PDB file of C-alpha atoms in Angstrom:
ATOM      1  CA  MET A1461       0.060  -0.002  -0.072  1.00  0.00           C
ATOM      2  CA  VAL A1462       2.718   2.237   0.719  1.00  0.00           C
ATOM      3  CA  ARG A1463       4.666   1.563  -2.693  1.00  0.00           C
ATOM      4  CA  LYS A1464       1.548   1.954  -4.543  1.00  0.00           C
ATOM      5  CA  THR A1465       0.753   5.393  -2.830  1.00  0.00           C
ATOM      6  CA  LEU A1466       4.163   6.705  -3.555  1.00  0.00           C
ATOM      7  CA  ILE A1467       4.398   5.694  -7.329  1.00  0.00           C
ATOM      8  CA  ALA A1468       0.849   7.464  -7.832  1.00  0.00           C
ATOM      9  CA  LEU A1469       1.742  10.910  -6.138  1.00  0.00           C
ATOM     10  CA  THR A1470       5.255  10.712  -8.224  1.00  0.00           C
ATOM     11  CA  LEU A1471       3.495  10.575 -11.569  1.00  0.00           C
ATOM     12  CA  LEU A1472       1.198  13.367 -10.309  1.00  0.00           C
ATOM     13  CA  PHE A1473       4.240  15.644  -9.736  1.00  0.00           C
ATOM     14  CA  ALA A1474       5.963  14.575 -13.140  1.00  0.00           C
ATOM     15  CA  PHE A1475       2.965  16.251 -15.306  1.00  0.00           C
ATOM     16  CA  LEU A1476       3.085  19.459 -13.454  1.00  0.00           C
ATOM     17  CA  PRO A1477       3.774  22.818 -15.581  1.00  0.00           C
ATOM     18  CA  ILE A1478       7.067  24.545 -15.105  1.00  0.00           C
ATOM     19  CA  THR A1479       7.951  27.933 -14.505  1.00  0.00           C
ATOM     20  CA  SER A1480      11.051  30.075 -13.537  1.00  0.00           C
ATOM     21  CA  LYS A1481      11.978  32.200 -10.622  1.00  0.00           C
ATOM     22  CA  SER A1482      15.461  33.366  -9.020  1.00  0.00           C
ATOM     23  CA  GLN A1483      16.098  31.703  -5.511  1.00  0.00           C
ATOM     24  CA  HIS A1484      20.149  32.032  -5.152  1.00  0.00           C
ATOM     25  CA  ASN A1485      20.973  33.199  -1.886  1.00  0.00           C
ATOM     26  CA  LYS A1486      17.233  33.037  -0.331  1.00  0.00           C
ATOM     27  CA  PHE A1487      15.993  31.775   2.660  1.00  0.00           C
ATOM     28  CA  LEU A1488      12.860  29.583   2.845  1.00  0.00           C
ATOM     29  CA  VAL A1489      10.272  28.936   5.851  1.00  0.00           C
ATOM     30  CA  SER A1490       7.221  26.749   5.449  1.00  0.00           C
ATOM     31  CA  GLY A1491       4.576  25.253   7.677  1.00  0.00           C
ATOM     32  CA  SER A1492       2.904  22.138   6.309  1.00  0.00           C
ATOM     33  CA  ILE A1493      -0.102  19.716   7.546  1.00  0.00           C
ATOM     34  CA  GLY A1494      -0.906  16.299   6.019  1.00  0.00           C
ATOM     35  CA  PHE A1495      -0.946  12.699   6.683  1.00  0.00           C
ATOM     36  CA  SER A1496       1.180   9.505   6.427  1.00  0.00           C
ATOM     37  CA  ILE A1497       0.399   6.028   5.740  1.00  0.00           C
ATOM     38  CA  THR A1498       2.658   3.647   7.661  1.00  0.00           C
ATOM     39  CA  ASP A1499       3.813  -0.065   7.707  1.00  0.00           C
ATOM     40  CA  THR A1500       5.202  -1.068  11.195  1.00  0.00           C
ATOM     41  CA  TYR A1501       7.180  -4.202  11.328  1.00  0.00           C
ATOM     42  CA  HIS A1502       8.029  -5.348  15.191  1.00  0.00           C
ATOM     43  CA  VAL A1503      11.174  -6.967  15.272  1.00  0.00           C
ATOM     44  CA  ARG A1504      11.671  -7.709  19.080  1.00  0.00           C
ATOM     45  CA  GLY A1505       9.340  -7.828  22.163  1.00  0.00           C
ATOM     46  CA  PHE A1506       5.809  -9.107  22.977  1.00  0.00           C
ATOM     47  CA  ASP A1507       4.454  -8.886  19.123  1.00  0.00           C
ATOM     48  CA  SER A1508       7.646  -9.967  17.432  1.00  0.00           C
ATOM     49  CA  TYR A1509       7.538 -10.054  13.654  1.00  0.00           C
ATOM     50  CA  GLY A1510       4.138  -8.454  13.625  1.00  0.00           C
ATOM     51  CA  LYS A1511       2.772  -5.863  10.877  1.00  0.00           C
ATOM     52  CA  THR A1512       0.409  -3.281  11.101  1.00  0.00           C
ATOM     53  CA  THR A1513      -0.755  -0.579   8.860  1.00  0.00           C
ATOM     54  CA  LEU A1514      -1.914   3.011  10.324  1.00  0.00           C
ATOM     55  CA  LEU A1515      -3.081   6.307   8.891  1.00  0.00           C
ATOM     56  CA  VAL A1516      -1.440   9.134  11.130  1.00  0.00           C
ATOM     57  CA  THR A1517      -1.828  12.927  10.912  1.00  0.00           C
ATOM     58  CA  ASN A1518       1.256  15.001  10.803  1.00  0.00           C
ATOM     59  CA  GLY A1519       2.561  18.622  10.572  1.00  0.00           C
ATOM     60  CA  SER A1520       6.003  20.160  10.033  1.00  0.00           C
ATOM     61  CA  VAL A1521       7.992  23.366   9.919  1.00  0.00           C
ATOM     62  CA  THR A1522      10.850  23.571   7.307  1.00  0.00           C
ATOM     63  CA  PHE A1523      13.717  26.189   7.251  1.00  0.00           C
ATOM     64  CA  GLY A1524      16.074  26.308   4.285  1.00  0.00           C
ATOM     65  CA  TYR A1525      18.839  28.381   2.767  1.00  0.00           C
ATOM     66  CA  PHE A1526      19.618  28.475  -1.197  1.00  0.00           C
ATOM     67  CA  VAL A1527      23.274  28.089  -1.413  1.00  0.00           C
ATOM     68  CA  SER A1528      22.719  28.286  -5.330  1.00  0.00           C
ATOM     69  CA  GLU A1529      19.909  28.648  -7.917  1.00  0.00           C
ATOM     70  CA  TYR A1530      19.294  24.759  -7.629  1.00  0.00           C
ATOM     71  CA  PHE A1531      20.322  23.782  -4.443  1.00  0.00           C
ATOM     72  CA  MET A1532      18.861  24.108  -0.901  1.00  0.00           C
ATOM     73  CA  ILE A1533      20.212  23.224   2.621  1.00  0.00           C
ATOM     74  CA  GLY A1534      17.868  23.211   5.763  1.00  0.00           C
ATOM     75  CA  ALA A1535      16.146  21.370   8.713  1.00  0.00           C
ATOM     76  CA  SER A1536      12.780  19.963   9.151  1.00  0.00           C
ATOM     77  CA  ILE A1537      11.068  19.707  12.323  1.00  0.00           C
ATOM     78  CA  SER A1538       7.883  17.517  12.512  1.00  0.00           C
ATOM     79  CA  HIS A1539       5.032  15.963  14.973  1.00  0.00           C
ATOM     80  CA  GLN A1540       2.878  13.035  14.017  1.00  0.00           C
ATOM     81  CA  TYR A1541       0.070  11.889  16.419  1.00  0.00           C
ATOM     82  CA  SER A1542      -2.084   8.958  16.085  1.00  0.00           C
ATOM     83  CA  SER A1543      -4.361   6.907  18.584  1.00  0.00           C
ATOM     84  CA  SER A1544      -5.482   3.017  18.294  1.00  0.00           C
ATOM     85  CA  LYS A1545      -8.455   1.233  20.408  1.00  0.00           C
ATOM     86  CA  TYR A1546      -8.025  -2.172  20.937  1.00  0.00           C
ATOM     87  CA  SER A1547      -8.735  -4.532  23.860  1.00  0.00           C
ATOM     88  CA  SER A1548      -6.161  -6.916  25.631  1.00  0.00           C
ATOM     89  CA  GLN A1549      -5.373  -8.311  28.920  1.00  0.00           C
ATOM     90  CA  TYR A1550      -3.096  -5.506  29.311  1.00  0.00           C
ATOM     91  CA  TYR A1551      -4.479  -2.282  27.629  1.00  0.00           C
ATOM     92  CA  SER A1552      -7.448  -1.203  26.227  1.00  0.00           C
ATOM     93  CA  ASN A1553      -6.101   1.451  23.839  1.00  0.00           C
ATOM     94  CA  SER A1554      -3.006   3.711  23.030  1.00  0.00           C
ATOM     95  CA  SER A1555      -1.934   6.911  21.520  1.00  0.00           C
ATOM     96  CA  THR A1556       1.081   7.898  20.137  1.00  0.00           C
ATOM     97  CA  SER A1557       3.217  11.160  19.486  1.00  0.00           C
ATOM     98  CA  THR A1558       6.335  11.357  17.563  1.00  0.00           C
ATOM     99  CA  ASN A1559       8.829  14.284  17.402  1.00  0.00           C
ATOM    100  CA  THR A1560      11.686  14.418  14.686  1.00  0.00           C
ATOM    101  CA  ILE A1561      13.979  16.902  13.545  1.00  0.00           C
ATOM    102  CA  SER A1562      15.509  16.240   9.739  1.00  0.00           C
ATOM    103  CA  PRO A1563      18.244  18.106   8.408  1.00  0.00           C
ATOM    104  CA  LEU A1564      17.718  17.823   4.601  1.00  0.00           C
ATOM    105  CA  PHE A1565      19.110  18.575   1.016  1.00  0.00           C
ATOM    106  CA  ARG A1566      17.129  19.750  -2.019  1.00  0.00           C
ATOM    107  CA  LYS A1567      17.851  19.492  -5.630  1.00  0.00           C
ATOM    108  CA  TYR A1568      15.648  21.540  -7.718  1.00  0.00           C
ATOM    109  CA  PHE A1569      15.549  20.454 -11.360  1.00  0.00           C
ATOM    110  CA  ASN A1570      13.658  23.641 -12.344  1.00  0.00           C
ATOM    111  CA  SER A1571      12.501  26.752 -10.429  1.00  0.00           C
ATOM    112  CA  ASN A1572       9.375  24.593  -8.827  1.00  0.00           C
ATOM    113  CA  LEU A1573      10.002  20.792  -9.019  1.00  0.00           C
ATOM    114  CA  PHE A1574      12.807  19.434  -6.418  1.00  0.00           C
ATOM    115  CA  GLY A1575      13.842  16.473  -4.928  1.00  0.00           C
ATOM    116  CA  GLN A1576      14.551  16.007  -1.184  1.00  0.00           C
ATOM    117  CA  VAL A1577      16.666  13.899   0.996  1.00  0.00           C
ATOM    118  CA  GLN A1578      17.153  13.839   4.753  1.00  0.00           C
ATOM    119  CA  VAL A1579      18.128  12.230   8.001  1.00  0.00           C
ATOM    120  CA  ASN A1580      15.409  11.337  10.877  1.00  0.00           C
ATOM    121  CA  LEU A1581      16.237  11.950  14.240  1.00  0.00           C
ATOM    122  CA  GLY A1582      13.710  11.979  17.400  1.00  0.00           C
ATOM    123  CA  VAL A1583      11.662  10.527  19.690  1.00  0.00           C
ATOM    124  CA  HIS A1584       8.732   8.321  19.676  1.00  0.00           C
ATOM    125  CA  THR A1585       6.046   8.259  22.557  1.00  0.00           C
ATOM    126  CA  ILE A1586       3.374   5.662  23.466  1.00  0.00           C
ATOM    127  CA  ASN A1587       0.810   6.322  25.950  1.00  0.00           C
ATOM    128  CA  TYR A1588      -1.235   3.340  27.318  1.00  0.00           C
ATOM    129  CA  ALA A1589      -4.884   3.326  28.727  1.00  0.00           C
ATOM    130  CA  GLN A1590      -4.800   0.325  31.012  1.00  0.00           C
ATOM    131  CA  VAL A1591      -7.511  -2.373  31.675  1.00  0.00           C
ATOM    132  CA  PRO A1592      -9.376  -1.420  34.604  1.00  0.00           C
ATOM    133  CA  ASP A1593      -8.868  -4.118  37.413  1.00  0.00           C
ATOM    134  CA  SER A1594      -6.177  -6.150  35.319  1.00  0.00           C
ATOM    135  CA  GLU A1595      -4.356  -8.486  37.185  1.00  0.00           C
ATOM    136  CA  TYR A1596      -1.265  -7.818  35.156  1.00  0.00           C
ATOM    137  CA  THR A1597       1.244  -4.899  36.004  1.00  0.00           C
ATOM    138  CA  THR A1598       1.751  -2.833  33.123  1.00  0.00           C
ATOM    139  CA  ILE A1599       3.220   0.681  32.178  1.00  0.00           C
ATOM    140  CA  ASP A1600       1.834   3.950  31.505  1.00  0.00           C
ATOM    141  CA  SER A1601       3.999   4.950  28.807  1.00  0.00           C
ATOM    142  CA  ALA A1602       7.248   4.170  26.633  1.00  0.00           C
ATOM    143  CA  HIS A1603       9.684   6.036  24.567  1.00  0.00           C
ATOM    144  CA  LYS A1604      11.575   5.145  21.589  1.00  0.00           C
ATOM    145  CA  THR A1605      14.462   6.620  20.103  1.00  0.00           C
ATOM    146  CA  ILE A1606      14.160   7.268  15.948  1.00  0.00           C
ATOM    147  CA  PHE A1607      16.781   7.316  13.285  1.00  0.00           C
ATOM    148  CA  GLY A1608      15.925   6.805   9.652  1.00  0.00           C
ATOM    149  CA  LEU A1609      16.429   8.234   6.307  1.00  0.00           C
ATOM    150  CA  GLY A1610      13.693  10.028   3.756  1.00  0.00           C
ATOM    151  CA  ALA A1611      13.857  11.021   0.306  1.00  0.00           C
ATOM    152  CA  GLY A1612      10.851  12.484  -1.744  1.00  0.00           C
ATOM    153  CA  ILE A1613       9.551  15.007  -4.318  1.00  0.00           C
ATOM    154  CA  GLY A1614       7.719  18.278  -4.167  1.00  0.00           C
ATOM    155  CA  TYR A1615       6.433  21.280  -6.172  1.00  0.00           C
ATOM    156  CA  SER A1616       5.925  24.946  -5.678  1.00  0.00           C
ATOM    157  CA  PHE A1617       2.590  26.644  -6.599  1.00  0.00           C
ATOM    158  CA  ASP A1618       3.566  30.484  -6.833  1.00  0.00           C
ATOM    159  CA  LEU A1619       1.036  32.665  -5.882  1.00  0.00           C
ATOM    160  CA  SER A1620       3.079  35.866  -5.528  1.00  0.00           C
ATOM    161  CA  LYS A1621       6.724  36.575  -5.968  1.00  0.00           C
ATOM    162  CA  ASN A1622       7.606  35.286  -2.286  1.00  0.00           C
ATOM    163  CA  ILE A1623       4.626  33.091  -1.506  1.00  0.00           C
ATOM    164  CA  SER A1624       3.714  29.555  -2.907  1.00  0.00           C
ATOM    165  CA  ILE A1625       1.862  26.666  -1.968  1.00  0.00           C
ATOM    166  CA  GLU A1626       4.089  23.243  -1.615  1.00  0.00           C
ATOM    167  CA  PRO A1627       2.595  19.822  -1.810  1.00  0.00           C
ATOM    168  CA  LYS A1628       5.286  17.205  -1.417  1.00  0.00           C
ATOM    169  CA  VAL A1629       5.764  13.450  -0.633  1.00  0.00           C
ATOM    170  CA  LEU A1630       8.007  11.801   1.360  1.00  0.00           C
ATOM    171  CA  TYR A1631       9.343   8.135   1.696  1.00  0.00           C
ATOM    172  CA  GLN A1632      10.861   7.517   4.965  1.00  0.00           C
ATOM    173  CA  ILE A1633      12.556   4.265   6.597  1.00  0.00           C
ATOM    174  CA  ASN A1634      12.849   4.740  10.477  1.00  0.00           C
ATOM    175  CA  TRP A1635      13.984   2.361  12.984  1.00  0.00           C
ATOM    176  CA  HIS A1636      12.647   2.914  16.475  1.00  0.00           C
ATOM    177  CA  ASN A1637      14.508   1.559  19.394  1.00  0.00           C
ATOM    178  CA  SER A1638      13.152   1.000  22.856  1.00  0.00           C
ATOM    179  CA  ARG A1639      15.352   0.119  25.967  1.00  0.00           C
ATOM    180  CA  LEU A1640      12.614  -1.767  27.789  1.00  0.00           C
ATOM    181  CA  SER A1641      12.779  -5.603  26.768  1.00  0.00           C
ATOM    182  CA  SER A1642       8.873  -5.544  27.128  1.00  0.00           C
ATOM    183  CA  ILE A1643       8.157  -2.848  24.425  1.00  0.00           C
ATOM    184  CA  PRO A1644       9.172  -4.039  20.686  1.00  0.00           C
ATOM    185  CA  ASP A1645      11.570  -2.376  18.256  1.00  0.00           C
ATOM    186  CA  GLU A1646      10.197  -1.261  15.117  1.00  0.00           C
ATOM    187  CA  PHE A1647      10.797  -0.997  11.718  1.00  0.00           C
ATOM    188  CA  LYS A1648       8.725   1.619  10.179  1.00  0.00           C
ATOM    189  CA  LEU A1649       7.944   2.231   6.328  1.00  0.00           C
ATOM    190  CA  MET A1650       6.377   5.705   5.583  1.00  0.00           C
ATOM    191  CA  VAL A1651       4.873   7.853   3.053  1.00  0.00           C
ATOM    192  CA  PHE A1652       4.185  11.358   4.148  1.00  0.00           C
ATOM    193  CA  SER A1653       1.957  13.540   2.281  1.00  0.00           C
ATOM    194  CA  GLU A1654       2.015  17.038   2.890  1.00  0.00           C
ATOM    195  CA  ILE A1655       0.598  20.577   1.446  1.00  0.00           C
ATOM    196  CA  GLY A1656       2.374  23.444   3.054  1.00  0.00           C
ATOM    197  CA  LEU A1657       2.427  27.575   2.711  1.00  0.00           C
ATOM    198  CA  VAL A1658       5.917  28.407   1.837  1.00  0.00           C
ATOM    199  CA  TYR A1659       7.610  31.903   1.980  1.00  0.00           C
ATOM    200  CA  ARG A1660      11.364  32.871   0.480  1.00  0.00           C
ATOM    201  CA  PHE A1661      13.160  35.994   1.356  1.00  0.00           C
TER     202      PHE A1661
END
């Protein structure tokens, strides 16, 4: 599902029209909202080798500097949130939040279409709602460290000389590591789809 979504969005961006504008020595700041489709593979813990697919809401802020007409360096700060409802002898439901900072590099193929690569560093927090009167000892929350890589494409629709609307899609591969042996380490494959408001100055 993740791969099919990525292919469809890539083909959409490929057929967009091209315009031209000067970007050298400019700064960029943008705020984006969107969603991600995540395939999670548990590799250690109480659900070893299990797989789940989840739709997650997310938002991000990006800062960048154009070192040349077609190259930008910067960083993105992002937040994702999701909740799951299920029933077991340990927990009744849970909510998760993820905060990451991602140094990034962009290559513009023209003034509007770009490719992006990034490194993802962050923290993943899981909050559990325990089953009332459960005979089992459980935990309230757990934390995981994140390390991963991402790549994708985007396109800027100019509204004015300095302001544009920017949809983008990113494919990420992240490793979530837990210090608790009872909480599974996870390998996540994600497709992020976001649309943002961009200001260049």
